[in-house]
JSON list of C-alpha atoms in Angstrom, two decimals:
[
{"chain": "A", "resi": 1, "resn": "MET", "atom": "CA", "xyz": [149.92, 250.98, 50.94]},
{"chain": "A", "resi": 2, "resn": "SER", "atom": "CA", "xyz": [153.77, 250.93, 50.11]},
{"chain": "A", "resi": 3, "resn": "ASP", "atom": "CA", "xyz": [156.23, 250.04, 52.71]},
{"chain": "A", "resi": 4, "resn": "ILE", "atom": "CA", "xyz": [157.59, 253.45, 53.06]},
{"chain": "A", "resi": 5, "resn": "ALA", "atom": "CA", "xyz": [154.03, 254.84, 53.44]},
{"chain": "A", "resi": 6, "resn": "LYS", "atom": "CA", "xyz": [153.52, 252.48, 56.35]},
{"chain": "A", "resi": 7, "resn": "VAL", "atom": "CA", "xyz": [156.65, 253.58, 58.07]},
{"chain": "A", "resi": 8, "resn": "VAL", "atom": "CA", "xyz": [155.94, 257.24, 57.67]},
{"chain": "A", "resi": 9, "resn": "ASN", "atom": "CA", "xyz": [152.41, 256.76, 59.03]},
{"chain": "A", "resi": 10, "resn": "PHE", "atom": "CA", "xyz": [153.87, 254.83, 62.02]},
{"chain": "A", "resi": 11, "resn": "LEU", "atom": "CA", "xyz": [156.48, 257.57, 62.63]},
{"chain": "A", "resi": 12, "resn": "LYS", "atom": "CA", "xyz": [153.88, 260.39, 62.61]},
{"chain": "A", "resi": 13, "resn": "HIS", "atom": "CA", "xyz": [151.75, 258.48, 65.03]},
{"chain": "A", "resi": 14, "resn": "GLN", "atom": "CA", "xyz": [154.68, 257.76, 67.46]},
{"chain": "A", "resi": 15, "resn": "LEU", "atom": "CA", "xyz": [155.94, 261.33, 67.26]},
{"chain": "A", "resi": 16, "resn": "LYS", "atom": "CA", "xyz": [152.49, 262.69, 68.06]},
{"chain": "A", "resi": 17, "resn": "ALA", "atom": "CA", "xyz": [152.09, 260.10, 70.86]},
{"chain": "A", "resi": 18, "resn": "LYS", "atom": "CA", "xyz": [155.29, 261.21, 72.48]},
{"chain": "A", "resi": 19, "resn": "ASP", "atom": "CA", "xyz": [154.67, 264.94, 71.89]},
{"chain": "A", "resi": 20, "resn": "ILE", "atom": "CA", "xyz": [157.74, 265.18, 69.65]},
{"chain": "A", "resi": 21, "resn": "THR", "atom": "CA", "xyz": [157.32, 268.11, 67.21]},
{"chain": "A", "resi": 22, "resn": "TYR", "atom": "CA", "xyz": [158.78, 268.53, 63.73]},
{"chain": "A", "resi": 23, "resn": "ALA", "atom": "CA", "xyz": [160.93, 271.30, 65.21]},
{"chain": "A", "resi": 24, "resn": "LEU", "atom": "CA", "xyz": [162.52, 268.86, 67.62]},
{"chain": "A", "resi": 25, "resn": "VAL", "atom": "CA", "xyz": [163.12, 266.43, 64.74]},
{"chain": "A", "resi": 26, "resn": "ALA", "atom": "CA", "xyz": [164.66, 269.08, 62.67]},
{"chain": "A", "resi": 27, "resn": "ASN", "atom": "CA", "xyz": [167.08, 269.91, 65.49]},
{"chain": "A", "resi": 28, "resn": "GLU", "atom": "CA", "xyz": [168.13, 266.34, 65.76]},
{"chain": "A", "resi": 29, "resn": "LEU", "atom": "CA", "xyz": [168.63, 266.04, 61.92]},
{"chain": "A", "resi": 30, "resn": "ASP", "atom": "CA", "xyz": [170.28, 269.50, 61.62]},
{"chain": "A", "resi": 31, "resn": "LEU", "atom": "CA", "xyz": [167.61, 270.58, 59.24]},
{"chain": "A", "resi": 32, "resn": "SER", "atom": "CA", "xyz": [165.01, 273.35, 59.07]},
{"chain": "A", "resi": 33, "resn": "GLU", "atom": "CA", "xyz": [161.46, 272.56, 60.25]},
{"chain": "A", "resi": 34, "resn": "ALA", "atom": "CA", "xyz": [160.19, 273.17, 56.69]},
{"chain": "A", "resi": 35, "resn": "SER", "atom": "CA", "xyz": [162.67, 270.57, 55.37]},
{"chain": "A", "resi": 36, "resn": "VAL", "atom": "CA", "xyz": [161.42, 267.98, 57.86]},
{"chain": "A", "resi": 37, "resn": "LYS", "atom": "CA", "xyz": [157.88, 268.71, 56.97]},
{"chain": "A", "resi": 38, "resn": "ARG", "atom": "CA", "xyz": [158.71, 268.23, 53.27]},
{"chain": "A", "resi": 39, "resn": "LEU", "atom": "CA", "xyz": [160.50, 265.08, 54.04]},
{"chain": "A", "resi": 40, "resn": "PHE", "atom": "CA", "xyz": [157.37, 263.57, 55.68]},
{"chain": "A", "resi": 41, "resn": "ALA", "atom": "CA", "xyz": [154.99, 264.99, 53.00]},
{"chain": "A", "resi": 42, "resn": "GLN", "atom": "CA", "xyz": [157.10, 263.55, 50.10]},
{"chain": "A", "resi": 43, "resn": "ARG", "atom": "CA", "xyz": [158.09, 260.40, 52.07]},
{"chain": "A", "resi": 44, "resn": "ASN", "atom": "CA", "xyz": [161.66, 260.99, 50.80]},
{"chain": "A", "resi": 45, "resn": "PHE", "atom": "CA", "xyz": [164.00, 259.66, 53.55]},
{"chain": "A", "resi": 46, "resn": "THR", "atom": "CA", "xyz": [167.50, 258.06, 53.38]},
{"chain": "A", "resi": 47, "resn": "LEU", "atom": "CA", "xyz": [168.04, 254.99, 55.55]},
{"chain": "A", "resi": 48, "resn": "GLU", "atom": "CA", "xyz": [170.45, 257.14, 57.70]},
{"chain": "A", "resi": 49, "resn": "ARG", "atom": "CA", "xyz": [167.75, 259.70, 58.42]},
{"chain": "A", "resi": 50, "resn": "LEU", "atom": "CA", "xyz": [165.12, 257.10, 59.15]},
{"chain": "A", "resi": 51, "resn": "GLU", "atom": "CA", "xyz": [167.48, 255.59, 61.56]},
{"chain": "A", "resi": 52, "resn": "ARG", "atom": "CA", "xyz": [168.16, 258.91, 63.34]},
{"chain": "A", "resi": 53, "resn": "ILE", "atom": "CA", "xyz": [164.43, 259.51, 63.59]},
{"chain": "A", "resi": 54, "resn": "ALA", "atom": "CA", "xyz": [163.85, 256.06, 64.90]},
{"chain": "A", "resi": 55, "resn": "ALA", "atom": "CA", "xyz": [166.41, 256.72, 67.50]},
{"chain": "A", "resi": 56, "resn": "ILE", "atom": "CA", "xyz": [164.44, 259.76, 68.62]},
{"chain": "A", "resi": 57, "resn": "ILE", "atom": "CA", "xyz": [161.52, 257.52, 69.60]},
{"chain": "A", "resi": 58, "resn": "ASN", "atom": "CA", "xyz": [163.80, 254.82, 70.95]},
{"chain": "A", "resi": 59, "resn": "TYR", "atom": "CA", "xyz": [163.52, 252.42, 68.08]},
{"chain": "A", "resi": 60, "resn": "SER", "atom": "CA", "xyz": [166.14, 250.61, 66.08]},
{"chain": "A", "resi": 61, "resn": "LEU", "atom": "CA", "xyz": [165.66, 250.58, 62.32]},
{"chain": "A", "resi": 62, "resn": "GLU", "atom": "CA", "xyz": [164.66, 246.96, 62.52]},
{"chain": "A", "resi": 63, "resn": "GLN", "atom": "CA", "xyz": [162.12, 247.57, 65.13]},
{"chain": "A", "resi": 64, "resn": "LEU", "atom": "CA", "xyz": [160.73, 250.56, 63.33]},
{"chain": "A", "resi": 65, "resn": "PHE", "atom": "CA", "xyz": [160.03, 248.48, 60.23]},
{"chain": "A", "resi": 66, "resn": "SER", "atom": "CA", "xyz": [158.60, 245.66, 62.29]},
{"chain": "A", "resi": 67, "resn": "GLU", "atom": "CA", "xyz": [156.26, 247.92, 64.41]},
{"chain": "A", "resi": 68, "resn": "ALA", "atom": "CA", "xyz": [155.18, 249.93, 61.36]},
{"chain": "A", "resi": 69, "resn": "TYR", "atom": "CA", "xyz": [154.08, 246.70, 59.58]},
{"chain": "A", "resi": 70, "resn": "ARG", "atom": "CA", "xyz": [152.00, 245.66, 62.70]},
{"chain": "A", "resi": 71, "resn": "PHE", "atom": "CA", "xyz": [150.71, 249.09, 63.26]},
{"chain": "A", "resi": 72, "resn": "GLU", "atom": "CA", "xyz": [148.90, 249.31, 59.85]},
{"chain": "A", "resi": 73, "resn": "PRO", "atom": "CA", "xyz": [145.16, 249.57, 60.47]},
{"chain": "A", "resi": 74, "resn": "LYS", "atom": "CA", "xyz": [143.30, 246.32, 59.94]},
{"chain": "A", "resi": 75, "resn": "ILE", "atom": "CA", "xyz": [139.68, 246.24, 58.83]},
{"chain": "A", "resi": 76, "resn": "GLU", "atom": "CA", "xyz": [137.13, 244.67, 61.13]},
{"chain": "A", "resi": 77, "resn": "GLN", "atom": "CA", "xyz": [134.14, 244.81, 58.75]},
{"chain": "A", "resi": 78, "resn": "LEU", "atom": "CA", "xyz": [133.23, 245.36, 55.03]},
{"chain": "A", "resi": 79, "resn": "THR", "atom": "CA", "xyz": [130.73, 247.90, 53.90]},
{"chain": "A", "resi": 80, "resn": "GLU", "atom": "CA", "xyz": [127.21, 246.70, 53.09]},
{"chain": "A", "resi": 81, "resn": "GLU", "atom": "CA", "xyz": [127.99, 247.33, 49.43]},
{"chain": "A", "resi": 82, "resn": "TYR", "atom": "CA", "xyz": [131.08, 245.12, 49.47]},
{"chain": "A", "resi": 83, "resn": "GLU", "atom": "CA", "xyz": [129.05, 242.36, 51.27]},
{"chain": "A", "resi": 84, "resn": "LYS", "atom": "CA", "xyz": [126.38, 242.60, 48.62]},
{"chain": "A", "resi": 85, "resn": "GLU", "atom": "CA", "xyz": [129.09, 242.30, 45.88]},
{"chain": "A", "resi": 86, "resn": "LEU", "atom": "CA", "xyz": [130.30, 239.09, 47.48]},
{"chain": "A", "resi": 87, "resn": "VAL", "atom": "CA", "xyz": [126.88, 237.52, 47.81]},
{"chain": "A", "resi": 88, "resn": "LYS", "atom": "CA", "xyz": [126.03, 238.14, 44.09]},
{"chain": "A", "resi": 89, "resn": "GLN", "atom": "CA", "xyz": [129.19, 236.26, 43.01]},
{"chain": "A", "resi": 90, "resn": "PRO", "atom": "CA", "xyz": [129.52, 232.91, 44.68]},
{"chain": "A", "resi": 91, "resn": "ASP", "atom": "CA", "xyz": [132.94, 232.32, 43.08]},
{"chain": "A", "resi": 92, "resn": "LEU", "atom": "CA", "xyz": [134.23, 235.64, 44.60]},
{"chain": "A", "resi": 93, "resn": "LEU", "atom": "CA", "xyz": [132.63, 234.65, 47.95]},
{"chain": "A", "resi": 94, "resn": "LEU", "atom": "CA", "xyz": [134.46, 231.26, 47.83]},
{"chain": "A", "resi": 95, "resn": "ILE", "atom": "CA", "xyz": [137.83, 233.04, 47.08]},
{"chain": "A", "resi": 96, "resn": "THR", "atom": "CA", "xyz": [137.14, 235.41, 50.04]},
{"chain": "A", "resi": 97, "resn": "TYR", "atom": "CA", "xyz": [136.43, 232.50, 52.33]},
{"chain": "A", "resi": 98, "resn": "LEU", "atom": "CA", "xyz": [139.66, 230.81, 51.28]},
{"chain": "A", "resi": 99, "resn": "VAL", "atom": "CA", "xyz": [142.02, 233.70, 51.69]},
{"chain": "A", "resi": 100, "resn": "LEU", "atom": "CA", "xyz": [140.40, 234.58, 55.16]},
{"chain": "A", "resi": 101, "resn": "ASN", "atom": "CA", "xyz": [141.46, 231.10, 56.07]},
{"chain": "A", "resi": 102, "resn": "HIS", "atom": "CA", "xyz": [145.07, 231.69, 54.93]},
{"chain": "A", "resi": 103, "resn": "TRP", "atom": "CA", "xyz": [144.96, 229.77, 51.63]},
{"chain": "A", "resi": 104, "resn": "SER", "atom": "CA", "xyz": [147.82, 230.71, 49.21]},
{"chain": "A", "resi": 105, "resn": "PHE", "atom": "CA", "xyz": [147.48, 231.35, 45.47]},
{"chain": "A", "resi": 106, "resn": "SER", "atom": "CA", "xyz": [149.02, 227.96, 44.60]},
{"chain": "A", "resi": 107, "resn": "GLU", "atom": "CA", "xyz": [146.62, 226.15, 47.03]},
{"chain": "A", "resi": 108, "resn": "ILE", "atom": "CA", "xyz": [143.56, 227.76, 45.42]},
{"chain": "A", "resi": 109, "resn": "LEU", "atom": "CA", "xyz": [144.83, 226.88, 41.94]},
{"chain": "A", "resi": 110, "resn": "ASN", "atom": "CA", "xyz": [145.63, 223.31, 42.76]},
{"chain": "A", "resi": 111, "resn": "TYR", "atom": "CA", "xyz": [142.27, 222.54, 44.54]},
{"chain": "A", "resi": 112, "resn": "TYR", "atom": "CA", "xyz": [139.69, 224.49, 42.64]},
{"chain": "A", "resi": 113, "resn": "LYS", "atom": "CA", "xyz": [138.74, 224.81, 38.97]},
{"chain": "A", "resi": 114, "resn": "PHE", "atom": "CA", "xyz": [139.95, 228.35, 38.49]},
{"chain": "A", "resi": 115, "resn": "ASP", "atom": "CA", "xyz": [142.80, 229.25, 36.15]},
{"chain": "A", "resi": 116, "resn": "GLU", "atom": "CA", "xyz": [145.47, 231.72, 37.12]},
{"chain": "A", "resi": 117, "resn": "HIS", "atom": "CA", "xyz": [143.85, 234.73, 35.30]},
{"chain": "A", "resi": 118, "resn": "GLN", "atom": "CA", "xyz": [140.60, 234.11, 37.12]},
{"chain": "A", "resi": 119, "resn": "ILE", "atom": "CA", "xyz": [142.21, 233.85, 40.49]},
{"chain": "A", "resi": 120, "resn": "ILE", "atom": "CA", "xyz": [144.17, 237.07, 39.93]},
{"chain": "A", "resi": 121, "resn": "GLN", "atom": "CA", "xyz": [141.08, 238.86, 38.94]},
{"chain": "A", "resi": 122, "resn": "TYR", "atom": "CA", "xyz": [139.30, 237.75, 42.15]},
{"chain": "A", "resi": 123, "resn": "LEU", "atom": "CA", "xyz": [142.22, 238.72, 44.26]},
{"chain": "A", "resi": 124, "resn": "ALA", "atom": "CA", "xyz": [142.41, 242.14, 42.59]},
{"chain": "A", "resi": 125, "resn": "LYS", "atom": "CA", "xyz": [138.80, 242.71, 43.61]},
{"chain": "A", "resi": 126, "resn": "LEU", "atom": "CA", "xyz": [139.62, 241.63, 47.30]},
{"chain": "A", "resi": 127, "resn": "ASP", "atom": "CA", "xyz": [142.67, 244.05, 47.14]},
{"chain": "A", "resi": 128, "resn": "ARG", "atom": "CA", "xyz": [140.26, 246.84, 46.15]},
{"chain": "A", "resi": 129, "resn": "MET", "atom": "CA", "xyz": [138.02, 245.96, 49.05]},
{"chain": "A", "resi": 130, "resn": "LYS", "atom": "CA", "xyz": [141.07, 246.10, 51.34]},
{"chain": "A", "resi": 131, "resn": "ILE", "atom": "CA", "xyz": [140.52, 242.60, 52.53]},
{"chain": "A", "resi": 132, "resn": "ILE", "atom": "CA", "xyz": [144.04, 241.54, 51.19]},
{"chain": "A", "resi": 133, "resn": "GLU", "atom": "CA", "xyz": [147.13, 243.16, 49.64]},
{"chain": "A", "resi": 134, "resn": "LEU", "atom": "CA", "xyz": [148.04, 241.43, 46.40]},
{"chain": "A", "resi": 135, "resn": "GLN", "atom": "CA", "xyz": [151.77, 241.42, 46.44]},
{"chain": "A", "resi": 136, "resn": "PRO", "atom": "CA", "xyz": [154.38, 240.55, 43.76]},
{"chain": "A", "resi": 137, "resn": "ASN", "atom": "CA", "xyz": [154.35, 236.90, 42.56]},
{"chain": "A", "resi": 138, "resn": "ASN", "atom": "CA", "xyz": [150.82, 236.61, 43.68]},
{"chain": "A", "resi": 139, "resn": "LYS", "atom": "CA", "xyz": [151.53, 236.54, 47.35]},
{"chain": "A", "resi": 140, "resn": "ILE", "atom": "CA", "xyz": [148.51, 237.25, 49.52]},
{"chain": "A", "resi": 141, "resn": "ARG", "atom": "CA", "xyz": [148.72, 239.45, 52.60]},
{"chain": "A", "resi": 142, "resn": "LEU", "atom": "CA", "xyz": [145.54, 239.57, 54.75]},
{"chain": "A", "resi": 143, "resn": "LEU", "atom": "CA", "xyz": [144.47, 243.03, 55.96]},
{"chain": "A", "resi": 144, "resn": "THR", "atom": "CA", "xyz": [141.71, 241.92, 58.15]},
{"chain": "A", "resi": 145, "resn": "SER", "atom": "CA", "xyz": [141.93, 242.10, 62.02]},
{"chain": "A", "resi": 146, "resn": "ARG", "atom": "CA", "xyz": [141.58, 239.20, 64.29]},
{"chain": "A", "resi": 147, "resn": "ASP", "atom": "CA", "xyz": [138.19, 240.68, 65.20]},
{"chain": "A", "resi": 148, "resn": "PHE", "atom": "CA", "xyz": [137.01, 240.70, 61.63]},
{"chain": "A", "resi": 149, "resn": "HIS", "atom": "CA", "xyz": [133.33, 239.84, 61.40]},
{"chain": "A", "resi": 150, "resn": "TRP", "atom": "CA", "xyz": [130.45, 240.13, 58.90]},
{"chain": "A", "resi": 151, "resn": "LEU", "atom": "CA", "xyz": [127.87, 242.91, 59.40]},
{"chain": "A", "resi": 152, "resn": "GLU", "atom": "CA", "xyz": [125.10, 241.88, 61.87]},
{"chain": "A", "resi": 153, "resn": "GLY", "atom": "CA", "xyz": [122.07, 241.26, 59.87]},
{"chain": "A", "resi": 154, "resn": "GLY", "atom": "CA", "xyz": [123.91, 242.11, 56.74]},
{"chain": "A", "resi": 155, "resn": "PRO", "atom": "CA", "xyz": [124.06, 240.35, 53.30]},
{"chain": "A", "resi": 156, "resn": "ILE", "atom": "CA", "xyz": [126.53, 237.74, 54.22]},
{"chain": "A", "resi": 157, "resn": "GLU", "atom": "CA", "xyz": [124.75, 236.79, 57.49]},
{"chain": "A", "resi": 158, "resn": "GLN", "atom": "CA", "xyz": [121.42, 236.65, 55.62]},
{"chain": "A", "resi": 159, "resn": "TYR", "atom": "CA", "xyz": [123.01, 234.57, 52.88]},
{"chain": "A", "resi": 160, "resn": "VAL", "atom": "CA", "xyz": [124.31, 232.09, 55.53]},
{"chain": "A", "resi": 161, "resn": "LEU", "atom": "CA", "xyz": [120.90, 231.84, 57.25]},
{"chain": "A", "resi": 162, "resn": "ARG", "atom": "CA", "xyz": [119.19, 231.40, 53.97]},
{"chain": "A", "resi": 163, "resn": "ASN", "atom": "CA", "xyz": [121.62, 228.97, 52.17]},
{"chain": "A", "resi": 164, "resn": "VAL", "atom": "CA", "xyz": [123.91, 227.42, 54.72]},
{"chain": "A", "resi": 165, "resn": "LYS", "atom": "CA", "xyz": [122.09, 226.94, 58.04]},
{"chain": "A", "resi": 166, "resn": "ASP", "atom": "CA", "xyz": [119.76, 224.12, 57.09]},
{"chain": "A", "resi": 167, "resn": "ALA", "atom": "CA", "xyz": [122.32, 222.39, 55.05]},
{"chain": "A", "resi": 168, "resn": "PHE", "atom": "CA", "xyz": [124.78, 222.48, 57.91]},
{"chain": "A", "resi": 169, "resn": "LEU", "atom": "CA", "xyz": [122.41, 221.25, 60.61]},
{"chain": "A", "resi": 170, "resn": "SER", "atom": "CA", "xyz": [120.82, 218.59, 58.46]},
{"chain": "A", "resi": 171, "resn": "GLY", "atom": "CA", "xyz": [124.10, 216.71, 58.51]},
{"chain": "A", "resi": 172, "resn": "ARG", "atom": "CA", "xyz": [125.12, 213.95, 61.05]},
{"chain": "A", "resi": 173, "resn": "PHE", "atom": "CA", "xyz": [127.41, 214.87, 63.81]},
{"chain": "A", "resi": 174, "resn": "ILE", "atom": "CA", "xyz": [128.85, 211.40, 64.40]},
{"chain": "A", "resi": 175, "resn": "ARG", "atom": "CA", "xyz": [132.74, 211.74, 64.15]},
{"chain": "A", "resi": 176, "resn": "PRO", "atom": "CA", "xyz": [134.55, 211.79, 67.55]},
{"chain": "A", "resi": 177, "resn": "GLU", "atom": "CA", "xyz": [135.80, 215.28, 66.80]},
{"chain": "A", "resi": 178, "resn": "GLU", "atom": "CA", "xyz": [132.23, 216.68, 65.92]},
{"chain": "A", "resi": 179, "resn": "SER", "atom": "CA", "xyz": [129.72, 217.85, 68.32]},
{"chain": "A", "resi": 180, "resn": "LEU", "atom": "CA", "xyz": [126.00, 219.03, 68.43]},
{"chain": "A", "resi": 181, "resn": "GLY", "atom": "CA", "xyz": [124.33, 220.38, 71.48]},
{"chain": "A", "resi": 182, "resn": "PHE", "atom": "CA", "xyz": [121.16, 222.31, 72.33]},
{"chain": "A", "resi": 183, "resn": "VAL", "atom": "CA", "xyz": [120.84, 224.09, 75.50]},
{"chain": "A", "resi": 184, "resn": "SER", "atom": "CA", "xyz": [117.66, 225.95, 76.79]},
{"chain": "A", "resi": 185, "resn": "GLY", "atom": "CA", "xyz": [116.26, 227.32, 79.87]},
{"chain": "A", "resi": 186, "resn": "PHE", "atom": "CA", "xyz": [114.97, 230.59, 81.52]},
{"chain": "A", "resi": 187, "resn": "VAL", "atom": "CA", "xyz": [117.40, 233.42, 82.18]},
{"chain": "A", "resi": 188, "resn": "THR", "atom": "CA", "xyz": [117.14, 237.22, 82.71]},
{"chain": "A", "resi": 189, "resn": "GLU", "atom": "CA", "xyz": [118.47, 239.77, 80.08]},
{"chain": "A", "resi": 190, "resn": "VAL", "atom": "CA", "xyz": [121.55, 240.15, 82.28]},
{"chain": "A", "resi": 191, "resn": "GLY", "atom": "CA", "xyz": [122.07, 236.40, 82.07]},
{"chain": "A", "resi": 192, "resn": "MET", "atom": "CA", "xyz": [121.60, 236.41, 78.22]},
{"chain": "A", "resi": 193, "resn": "LEU", "atom": "CA", "xyz": [124.22, 239.18, 77.94]},
{"chain": "A", "resi": 194, "resn": "LYS", "atom": "CA", "xyz": [126.66, 237.01, 79.89]},
{"chain": "A", "resi": 195, "resn": "ILE", "atom": "CA", "xyz": [125.92, 234.07, 77.56]},
{"chain": "A", "resi": 196, "resn": "LYS", "atom": "CA", "xyz": [126.42, 236.37, 74.53]},
{"chain": "A", "resi": 197, "resn": "ARG", "atom": "CA", "xyz": [129.89, 237.46, 75.83]},
{"chain": "A", "resi": 198, "resn": "LYS", "atom": "CA", "xyz": [130.86, 233.85, 76.44]},
{"chain": "A", "resi": 199, "resn": "LEU", "atom": "CA", "xyz": [129.80, 232.84, 72.90]},
{"chain": "A", "resi": 200, "resn": "ASN", "atom": "CA", "xyz": [131.77, 235.84, 71.47]},
{"chain": "A", "resi": 201, "resn": "GLN", "atom": "CA", "xyz": [134.88, 234.49, 73.32]},
{"chain": "A", "resi": 202, "resn": "VAL", "atom": "CA", "xyz": [134.31, 231.04, 71.92]},
{"chain": "A", "resi": 203, "resn": "ALA", "atom": "CA", "xyz": [134.21, 232.57, 68.43]},
{"chain": "A", "resi": 204, "resn": "LYS", "atom": "CA", "xyz": [137.55, 234.27, 69.22]},
{"chain": "A", "resi": 205, "resn": "ASP", "atom": "CA", "xyz": [139.07, 231.10, 70.50]},
{"chain": "A", "resi": 206, "resn": "ILE", "atom": "CA", "xyz": [138.03, 229.14, 67.27]},
{"chain": "A", "resi": 207, "resn": "HIS", "atom": "CA", "xyz": [139.64, 231.87, 65.15]},
{"chain": "A", "resi": 208, "resn": "GLN", "atom": "CA", "xyz": [142.84, 231.59, 67.18]},
{"chain": "A", "resi": 209, "resn": "ILE", "atom": "CA", "xyz": [142.97, 227.77, 66.68]},
{"chain": "A", "resi": 210, "resn": "ILE", "atom": "CA", "xyz": [142.35, 228.40, 62.81]},
{"chain": "A", "resi": 211, "resn": "ASP", "atom": "CA", "xyz": [145.27, 230.90, 62.85]},
{"chain": "A", "resi": 212, "resn": "GLU", "atom": "CA", "xyz": [147.53, 228.65, 64.77]},
{"chain": "A", "resi": 213, "resn": "GLU", "atom": "CA", "xyz": [147.07, 225.81, 62.18]},
{"chain": "A", "resi": 214, "resn": "ALA", "atom": "CA", "xyz": [147.30, 228.01, 59.17]},
{"chain": "A", "resi": 215, "resn": "HIS", "atom": "CA", "xyz": [150.81, 226.87, 58.52]},
{"chain": "A", "resi": 216, "resn": "ILE", "atom": "CA", "xyz": [149.77, 223.18, 58.18]},
{"chain": "A", "resi": 217, "resn": "SER", "atom": "CA", "xyz": [149.36, 221.75, 54.70]},
{"chain": "A", "resi": 218, "resn": "ILE", "atom": "CA", "xyz": [145.93, 222.18, 53.36]},
{"chain": "A", "resi": 219, "resn": "ASP", "atom": "CA", "xyz": [145.66, 218.41, 52.63]},
{"chain": "A", "resi": 220, "resn": "LYS", "atom": "CA", "xyz": [145.91, 217.73, 56.37]},
{"chain": "A", "resi": 221, "resn": "ARG", "atom": "CA", "xyz": [143.10, 220.18, 57.26]},
{"chain": "A", "resi": 222, "resn": "ASN", "atom": "CA", "xyz": [139.38, 219.82, 56.81]},
{"chain": "A", "resi": 223, "resn": "GLY", "atom": "CA", "xyz": [136.62, 222.36, 56.23]},
{"chain": "A", "resi": 224, "resn": "PHE", "atom": "CA", "xyz": [135.07, 223.37, 59.59]},
{"chain": "A", "resi": 225, "resn": "SER", "atom": "CA", "xyz": [132.15, 225.36, 60.67]},
{"chain": "A", "resi": 226, "resn": "ALA", "atom": "CA", "xyz": [130.38, 226.10, 64.06]},
{"chain": "A", "resi": 227, "resn": "LEU", "atom": "CA", "xyz": [127.03, 227.86, 64.41]},
{"chain": "A", "resi": 228, "resn": "LEU", "atom": "CA", "xyz": [126.80, 229.96, 67.59]},
{"chain": "A", "resi": 229, "resn": "ALA", "atom": "CA", "xyz": [123.37, 231.46, 68.18]},
{"chain": "A", "resi": 230, "resn": "SER", "atom": "CA", "xyz": [121.23, 232.42, 71.16]},
{"chain": "A", "resi": 231, "resn": "ARG", "atom": "CA", "xyz": [117.80, 234.43, 71.40]},
{"chain": "A", "resi": 232, "resn": "HIS", "atom": "CA", "xyz": [114.57, 234.68, 73.28]},
{"chain": "A", "resi": 233, "resn": "TRP", "atom": "CA", "xyz": [112.74, 231.64, 72.22]},
{"chain": "A", "resi": 234, "resn": "GLU", "atom": "CA", "xyz": [110.30, 228.86, 73.36]},
{"chain": "A", "resi": 235, "resn": "PHE", "atom": "CA", "xyz": [109.23, 225.80, 71.47]},
{"chain": "A", "resi": 236, "resn": "SER", "atom": "CA", "xyz": [105.86, 226.56, 69.78]},
{"chain": "A", "resi": 237, "resn": "GLU", "atom": "CA", "xyz": [104.48, 223.10, 70.74]},
{"chain": "A", "resi": 238, "resn": "PHE", "atom": "CA", "xyz": [104.52, 224.01, 74.35]},
{"chain": "A", "resi": 239, "resn": "GLU", "atom": "CA", "xyz": [102.49, 227.19, 73.88]},
{"chain": "A", "resi": 240, "resn": "GLN", "atom": "CA", "xyz": [99.23, 225.28, 73.94]},
{"chain": "A", "resi": 241, "resn": "TYR", "atom": "CA", "xyz": [99.75, 224.33, 77.59]},
{"chain": "A", "resi": 242, "resn": "LYS", "atom": "CA", "xyz": [100.13, 227.93, 78.82]},
{"chain": "A", "resi": 243, "resn": "ARG", "atom": "CA", "xyz": [97.34, 229.51, 80.80]}
]
């Protein structure tokens, strides 16, 4: 989406939210209502007119562009078809993982065995999926929300359970900054829902830390994973002792 399209979409949203009609805007701009509708339809504004419309909703021009950028809808999930596409191409899945973790084009090029043409092709696919916006000079702009997550029970989640879970848990958790814990007990369904909410919050906190450290050079950061899971379950070896 172009910058002017983002601004126009934001303006439309704000005008509607404040019950400001095109007729009122037309009156402020000394134009006919039809002319104002045409301006919005064609996205053909001078800076002066944008500034005057911004003033109607109590924004400066700088605030207008800033808020329009933040307002752009962010995706929270991919479609099942897109997840399947990623799973079928491990190289594309890797690039997706890297950009979701704020890697730049040059960092990918320097750390992995992809040439520039390959990376651009991968990024173009992610642009099509609306995961990123591939900007001039190969700059990468993430379009995912802070709450982005894979489909529950979807292709990516199944891929992780099938290919990643055992490899992850079979490792040794011996460094001071690493941890491994297993907690079990007997709780009600209400209790389990409380635990689920707390685990969801932990996941959000982890994403926040990842975002906060995104500016640090990649050679000072390490790959990190945490597996959060809870379900109804009892150890099968104990079943033989039940009445």
